[in-house]
Short mmCIF file of C-alpha atoms in Angstrom, two decimals:
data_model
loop_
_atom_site.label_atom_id
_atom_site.label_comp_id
_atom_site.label_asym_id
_atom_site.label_seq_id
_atom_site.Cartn_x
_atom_site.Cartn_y
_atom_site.Cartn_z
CA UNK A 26 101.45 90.12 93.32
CA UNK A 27 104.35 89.44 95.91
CA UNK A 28 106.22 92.08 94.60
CA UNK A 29 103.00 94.66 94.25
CA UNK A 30 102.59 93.80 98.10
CA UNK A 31 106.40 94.74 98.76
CA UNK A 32 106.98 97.51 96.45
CA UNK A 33 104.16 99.53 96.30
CA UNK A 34 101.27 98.65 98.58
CA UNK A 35 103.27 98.48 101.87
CA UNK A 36 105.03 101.88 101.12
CA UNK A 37 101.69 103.29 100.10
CA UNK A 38 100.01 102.27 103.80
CA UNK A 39 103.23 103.73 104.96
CA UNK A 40 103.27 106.94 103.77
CA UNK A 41 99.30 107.11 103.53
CA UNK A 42 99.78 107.07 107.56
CA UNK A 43 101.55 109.98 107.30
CA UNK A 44 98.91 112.12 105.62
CA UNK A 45 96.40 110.63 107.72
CA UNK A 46 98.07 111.66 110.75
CA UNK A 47 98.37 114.81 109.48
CA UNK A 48 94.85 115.18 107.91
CA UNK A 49 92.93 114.94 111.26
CA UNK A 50 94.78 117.70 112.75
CA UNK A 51 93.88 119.65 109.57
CA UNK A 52 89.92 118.31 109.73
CA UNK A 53 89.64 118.94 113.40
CA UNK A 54 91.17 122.89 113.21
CA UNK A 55 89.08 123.51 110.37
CA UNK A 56 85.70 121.78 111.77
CA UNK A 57 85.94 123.81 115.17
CA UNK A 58 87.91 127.22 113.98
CA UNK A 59 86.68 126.96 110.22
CA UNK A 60 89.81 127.66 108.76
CA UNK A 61 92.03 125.84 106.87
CA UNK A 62 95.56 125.45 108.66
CA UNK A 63 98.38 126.24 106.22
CA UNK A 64 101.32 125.66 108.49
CA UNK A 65 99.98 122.36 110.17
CA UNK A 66 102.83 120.93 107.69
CA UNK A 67 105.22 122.86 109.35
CA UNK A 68 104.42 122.11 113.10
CA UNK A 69 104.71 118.51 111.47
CA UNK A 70 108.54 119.75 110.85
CA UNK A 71 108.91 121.08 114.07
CA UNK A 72 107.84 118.22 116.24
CA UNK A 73 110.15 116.12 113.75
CA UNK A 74 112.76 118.52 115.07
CA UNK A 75 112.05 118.11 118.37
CA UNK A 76 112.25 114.53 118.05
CA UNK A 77 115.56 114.40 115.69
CA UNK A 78 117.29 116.84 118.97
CA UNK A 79 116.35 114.61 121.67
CA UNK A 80 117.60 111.73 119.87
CA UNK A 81 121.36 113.17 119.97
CA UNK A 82 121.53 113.76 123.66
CA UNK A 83 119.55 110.36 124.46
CA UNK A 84 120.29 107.04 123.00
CA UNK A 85 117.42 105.50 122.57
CA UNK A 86 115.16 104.97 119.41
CA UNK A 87 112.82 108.03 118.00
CA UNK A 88 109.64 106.27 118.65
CA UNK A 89 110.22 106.42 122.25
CA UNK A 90 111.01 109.64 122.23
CA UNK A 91 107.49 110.52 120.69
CA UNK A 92 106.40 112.55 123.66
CA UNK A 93 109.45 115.49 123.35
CA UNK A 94 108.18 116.59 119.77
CA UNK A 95 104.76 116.06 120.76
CA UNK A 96 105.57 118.25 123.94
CA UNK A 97 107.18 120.98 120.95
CA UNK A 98 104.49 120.99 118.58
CA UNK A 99 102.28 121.13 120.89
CA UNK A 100 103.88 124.50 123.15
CA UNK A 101 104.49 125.90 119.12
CA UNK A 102 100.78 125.38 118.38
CA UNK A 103 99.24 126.54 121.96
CA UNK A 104 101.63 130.07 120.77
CA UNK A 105 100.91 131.00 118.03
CA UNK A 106 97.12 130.38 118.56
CA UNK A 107 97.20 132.48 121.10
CA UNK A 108 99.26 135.71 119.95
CA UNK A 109 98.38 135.03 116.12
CA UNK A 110 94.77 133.09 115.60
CA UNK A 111 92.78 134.03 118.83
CA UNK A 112 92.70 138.10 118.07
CA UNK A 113 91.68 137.07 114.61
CA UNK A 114 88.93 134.30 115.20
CA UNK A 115 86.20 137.91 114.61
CA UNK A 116 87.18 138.52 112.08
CA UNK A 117 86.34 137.05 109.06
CA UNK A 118 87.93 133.97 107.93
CA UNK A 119 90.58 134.78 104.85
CA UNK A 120 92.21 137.02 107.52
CA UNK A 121 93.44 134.09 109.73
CA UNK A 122 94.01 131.83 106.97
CA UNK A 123 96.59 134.28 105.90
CA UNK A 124 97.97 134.77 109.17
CA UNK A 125 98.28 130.79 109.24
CA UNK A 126 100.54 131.09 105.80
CA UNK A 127 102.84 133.99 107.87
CA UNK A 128 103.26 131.15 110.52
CA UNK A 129 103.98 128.66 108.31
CA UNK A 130 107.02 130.81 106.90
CA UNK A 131 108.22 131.66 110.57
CA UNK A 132 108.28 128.16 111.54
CA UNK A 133 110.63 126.96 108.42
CA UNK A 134 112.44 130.14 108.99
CA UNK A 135 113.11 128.69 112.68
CA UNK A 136 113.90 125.42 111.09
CA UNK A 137 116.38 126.70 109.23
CA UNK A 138 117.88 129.02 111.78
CA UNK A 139 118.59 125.90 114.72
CA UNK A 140 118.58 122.96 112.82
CA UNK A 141 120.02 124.66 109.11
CA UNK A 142 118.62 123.61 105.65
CA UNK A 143 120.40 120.26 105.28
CA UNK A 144 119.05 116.76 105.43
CA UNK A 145 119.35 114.81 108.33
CA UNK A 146 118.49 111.44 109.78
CA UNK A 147 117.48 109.69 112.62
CA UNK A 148 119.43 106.62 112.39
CA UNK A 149 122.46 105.90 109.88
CA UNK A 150 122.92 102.64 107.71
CA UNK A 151 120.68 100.14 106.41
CA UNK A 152 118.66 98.03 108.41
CA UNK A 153 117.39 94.75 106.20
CA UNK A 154 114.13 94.44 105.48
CA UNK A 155 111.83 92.03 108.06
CA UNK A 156 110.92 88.33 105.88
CA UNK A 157 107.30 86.97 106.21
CA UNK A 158 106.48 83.42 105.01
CA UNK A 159 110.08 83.92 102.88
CA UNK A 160 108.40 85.84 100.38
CA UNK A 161 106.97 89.23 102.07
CA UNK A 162 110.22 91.95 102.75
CA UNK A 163 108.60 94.68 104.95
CA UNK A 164 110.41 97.36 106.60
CA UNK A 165 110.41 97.40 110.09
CA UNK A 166 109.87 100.86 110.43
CA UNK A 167 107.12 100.76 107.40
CA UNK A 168 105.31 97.90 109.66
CA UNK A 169 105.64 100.08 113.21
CA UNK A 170 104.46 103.16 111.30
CA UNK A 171 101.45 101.38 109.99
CA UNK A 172 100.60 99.32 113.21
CA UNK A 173 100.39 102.73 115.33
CA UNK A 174 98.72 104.64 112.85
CA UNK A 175 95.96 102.11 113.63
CA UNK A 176 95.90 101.96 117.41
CA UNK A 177 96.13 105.94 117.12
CA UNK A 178 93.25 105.57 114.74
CA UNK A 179 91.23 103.62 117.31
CA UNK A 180 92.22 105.28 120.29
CA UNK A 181 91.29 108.93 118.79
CA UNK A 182 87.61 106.75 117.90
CA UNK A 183 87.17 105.95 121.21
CA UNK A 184 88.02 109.29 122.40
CA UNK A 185 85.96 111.02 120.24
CA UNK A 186 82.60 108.96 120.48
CA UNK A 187 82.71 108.05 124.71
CA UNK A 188 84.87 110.25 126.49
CA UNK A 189 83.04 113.89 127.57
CA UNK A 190 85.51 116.06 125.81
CA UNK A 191 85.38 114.26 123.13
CA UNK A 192 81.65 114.66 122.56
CA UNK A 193 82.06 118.05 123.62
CA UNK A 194 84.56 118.77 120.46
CA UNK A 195 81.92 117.53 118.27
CA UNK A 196 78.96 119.52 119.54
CA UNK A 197 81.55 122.19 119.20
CA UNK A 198 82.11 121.32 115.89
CA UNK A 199 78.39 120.72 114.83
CA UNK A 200 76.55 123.66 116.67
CA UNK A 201 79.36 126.05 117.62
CA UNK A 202 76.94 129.30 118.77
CA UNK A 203 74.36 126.22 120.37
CA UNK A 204 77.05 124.85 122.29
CA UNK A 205 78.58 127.77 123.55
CA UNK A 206 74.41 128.68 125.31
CA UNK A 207 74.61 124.81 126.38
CA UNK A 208 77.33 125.76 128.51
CA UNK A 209 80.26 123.87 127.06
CA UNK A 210 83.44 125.73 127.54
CA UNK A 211 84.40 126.34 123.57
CA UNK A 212 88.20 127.70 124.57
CA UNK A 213 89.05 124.22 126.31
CA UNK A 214 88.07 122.39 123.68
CA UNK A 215 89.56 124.96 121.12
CA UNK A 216 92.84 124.06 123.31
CA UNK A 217 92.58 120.53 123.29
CA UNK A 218 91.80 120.64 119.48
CA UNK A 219 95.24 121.70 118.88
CA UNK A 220 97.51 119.82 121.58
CA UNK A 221 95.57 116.78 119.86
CA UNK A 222 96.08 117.93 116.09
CA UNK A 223 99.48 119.34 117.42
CA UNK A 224 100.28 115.76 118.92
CA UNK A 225 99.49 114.31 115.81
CA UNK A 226 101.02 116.15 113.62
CA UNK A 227 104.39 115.75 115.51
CA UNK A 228 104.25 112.14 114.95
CA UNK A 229 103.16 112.33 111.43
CA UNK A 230 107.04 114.64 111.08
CA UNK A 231 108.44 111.64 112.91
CA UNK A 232 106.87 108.84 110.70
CA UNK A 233 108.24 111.00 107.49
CA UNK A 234 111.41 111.61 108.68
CA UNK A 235 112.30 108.80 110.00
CA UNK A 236 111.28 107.09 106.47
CA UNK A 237 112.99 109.30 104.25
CA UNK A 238 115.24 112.29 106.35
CA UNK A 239 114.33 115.65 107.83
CA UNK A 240 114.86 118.85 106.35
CA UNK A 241 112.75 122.50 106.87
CA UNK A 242 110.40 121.87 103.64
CA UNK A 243 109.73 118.47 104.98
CA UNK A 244 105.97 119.36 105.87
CA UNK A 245 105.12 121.98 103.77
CA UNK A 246 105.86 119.12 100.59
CA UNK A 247 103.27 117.26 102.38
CA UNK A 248 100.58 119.69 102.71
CA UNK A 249 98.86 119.41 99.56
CA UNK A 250 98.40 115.42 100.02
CA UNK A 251 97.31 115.74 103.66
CA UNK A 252 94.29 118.68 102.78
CA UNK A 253 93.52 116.43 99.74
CA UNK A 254 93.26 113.76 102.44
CA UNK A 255 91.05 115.63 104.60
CA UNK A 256 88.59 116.83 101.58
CA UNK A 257 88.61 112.91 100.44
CA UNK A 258 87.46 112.06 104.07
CA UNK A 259 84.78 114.96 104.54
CA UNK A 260 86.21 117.90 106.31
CA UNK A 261 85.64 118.36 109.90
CA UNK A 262 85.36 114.78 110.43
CA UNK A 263 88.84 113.14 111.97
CA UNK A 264 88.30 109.22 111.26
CA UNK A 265 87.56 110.26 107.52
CA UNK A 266 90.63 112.01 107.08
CA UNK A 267 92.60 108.87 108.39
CA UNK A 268 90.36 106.94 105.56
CA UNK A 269 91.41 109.71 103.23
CA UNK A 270 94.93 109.76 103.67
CA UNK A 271 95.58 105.59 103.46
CA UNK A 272 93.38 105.91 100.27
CA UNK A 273 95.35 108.92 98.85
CA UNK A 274 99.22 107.05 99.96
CA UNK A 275 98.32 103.64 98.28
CA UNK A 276 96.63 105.35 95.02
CA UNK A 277 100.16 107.37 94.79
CA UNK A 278 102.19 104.07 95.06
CA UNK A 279 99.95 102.22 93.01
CA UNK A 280 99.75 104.73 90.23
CA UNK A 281 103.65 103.69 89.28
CA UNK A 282 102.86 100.21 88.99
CA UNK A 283 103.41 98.45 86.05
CA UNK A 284 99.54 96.84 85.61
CA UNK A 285 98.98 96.17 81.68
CA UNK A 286 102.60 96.85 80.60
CA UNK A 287 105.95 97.02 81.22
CA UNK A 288 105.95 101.09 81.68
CA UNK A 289 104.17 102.12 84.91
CA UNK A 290 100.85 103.91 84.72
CA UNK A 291 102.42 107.80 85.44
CA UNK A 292 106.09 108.37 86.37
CA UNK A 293 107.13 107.93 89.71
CA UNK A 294 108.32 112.16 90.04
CA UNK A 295 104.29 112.66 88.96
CA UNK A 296 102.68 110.48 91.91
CA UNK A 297 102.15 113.68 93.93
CA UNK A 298 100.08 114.78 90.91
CA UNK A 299 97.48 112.37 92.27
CA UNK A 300 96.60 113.54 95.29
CA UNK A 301 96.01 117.12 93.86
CA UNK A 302 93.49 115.18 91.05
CA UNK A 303 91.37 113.18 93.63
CA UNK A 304 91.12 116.40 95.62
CA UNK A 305 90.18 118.63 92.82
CA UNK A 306 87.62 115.34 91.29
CA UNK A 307 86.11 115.38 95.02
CA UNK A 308 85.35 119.05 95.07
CA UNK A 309 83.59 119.11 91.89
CA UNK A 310 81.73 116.12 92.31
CA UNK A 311 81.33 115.28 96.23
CA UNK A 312 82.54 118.33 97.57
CA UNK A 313 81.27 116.96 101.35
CA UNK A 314 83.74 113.89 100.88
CA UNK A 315 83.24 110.15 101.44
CA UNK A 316 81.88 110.77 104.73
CA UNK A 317 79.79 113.95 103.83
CA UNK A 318 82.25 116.53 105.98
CA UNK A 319 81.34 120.48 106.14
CA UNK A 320 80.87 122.54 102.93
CA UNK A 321 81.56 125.91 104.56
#
């Protein structure tokens, strides 16, 4: 059990942040704009990017530098909404969607162009792992990741649910055409929607990076996971896409444990396989999600 805890659960929290993160960006765009966002992996590179450049010039550690590739993905985001999705948003859907796949490539293509196609890190060498009641080894950056992802999780609650904009993004979201007659001005929250999915995503390239290196693909490999995280939740709603993407990290970790046997359940280079099964289950047999999201 110790070594379940240690190995597989931990990690699986860990990187299940990471989609989560991720996923609410892609439930809020798609539950105000009604598209699905292929290149919100990619603005998950770039604000990893951002994040990776400040930490040459400055010394102090990544996490504290947050707000520079927030500040990134977020000016990258604001951009190409405004020269690429905004002329489009008349026009019907599939059009913008495929517009979102052209951004996608331009943003790895700028990856590659300033930062090149290598891995890189944030910090070199191995840092020990952080001992609990001598028997639980955590990684401190596995325990930080997972500790913010929660007070992110909360604060983003609270936002939603008492603050004005908040419940403006989900009347928005609900009743788009009854909101706009209400008076609610739909382009500021259309804005806000992506500096906060923008903000998150940045973070989400941070958490990743940090955990395993950065490199221009970084964010596109997670894109599968994090929409199979958002379906799992119920698209369109951000605290079940946080839901979805813990549930989708730990069933990936746990799937290569070793439960009746001494061979784990699937190979470790099939766990991604998993997330693309619970998200093709979900749409054939709760297509709204755990927390009955939008259908259209």
């Amino acid at each position: 059990m110790i070594d379940f805890i240690n190995l597989y659960l931990v990690p699986g929290l860990t990187i299940g942040s990471v989609y989560a993160l991720g996923a609410v960006g892609i439930s809020m765009i798609f539950g105000i704009l009604r598209f699905a966002h292929f290149a919100h992996g990619d603005l998950m590179t770039i604000g990893g990017y951002g994040v990776l450049t400040a930490v040459w010039f400055i010394p102090l550690h990544p996490l504290l530098l947050l707000p520079v590739g927030m500040a990134l993905a977020i000016g990258a985001a604001l951009a190409v909404d405004e020269f690429f999705y905004k002329p489009l948003r008349k026009l019907p859907t599939i059009y913008t969607v495929i517009a979102s796949f052209g951004v996608a490539l331009i943003f790895r293509s700028l990856a590659q162009l300033f930062w090149s196609s290598g891995n890189q890190v944030f910090v070199s060498g191995v840092r020990p792992p952080m001992v609990f009641f001598d028997t639980f080894r955590i990684s401190e950056l596995h325990l930080q990741v997972i500790i913010l992802t929660l007070i992110i999780a909360v604060a983003l609650h609270f936002f939603l649910t008492r603050s004005k904009l908040g419940r403006a993004m989900r009347a928005v979201s609900d009743e788009p055409e009854l909101a706009a007659v209400a008076g609610l001005d739909t382009e500021r929250v259309v804005r806000w929607t992506w500096v906060i999915g923008a903000a998150l995503a940045a973070t989400a390239g941070v958490f990743a990076g940090m955990d395993t290196s950065m490199h221009p693909n970084l964010g596109w490999n997670l894109l599968l996971a994090m929409f199979a995280a958002a379906v799992l939740g119920g698209i369109g709603k951000p605290m079940g896409a946080i839901a979805g993407g813990l549930i989708i990290g730990i069933a990936e970790e746990t799937a290569t444990f070793t439960w009746l046997s001494d061979e784990p359940l699937i190979s470790p280079s099939y766990k991604s396989a998993v997330a693309f099964f619970i998200m093709v289950a979900l749409l054939l047999f709760r297509p709204q999600g755990l927390f009955k999201g939008r259908l259209l």
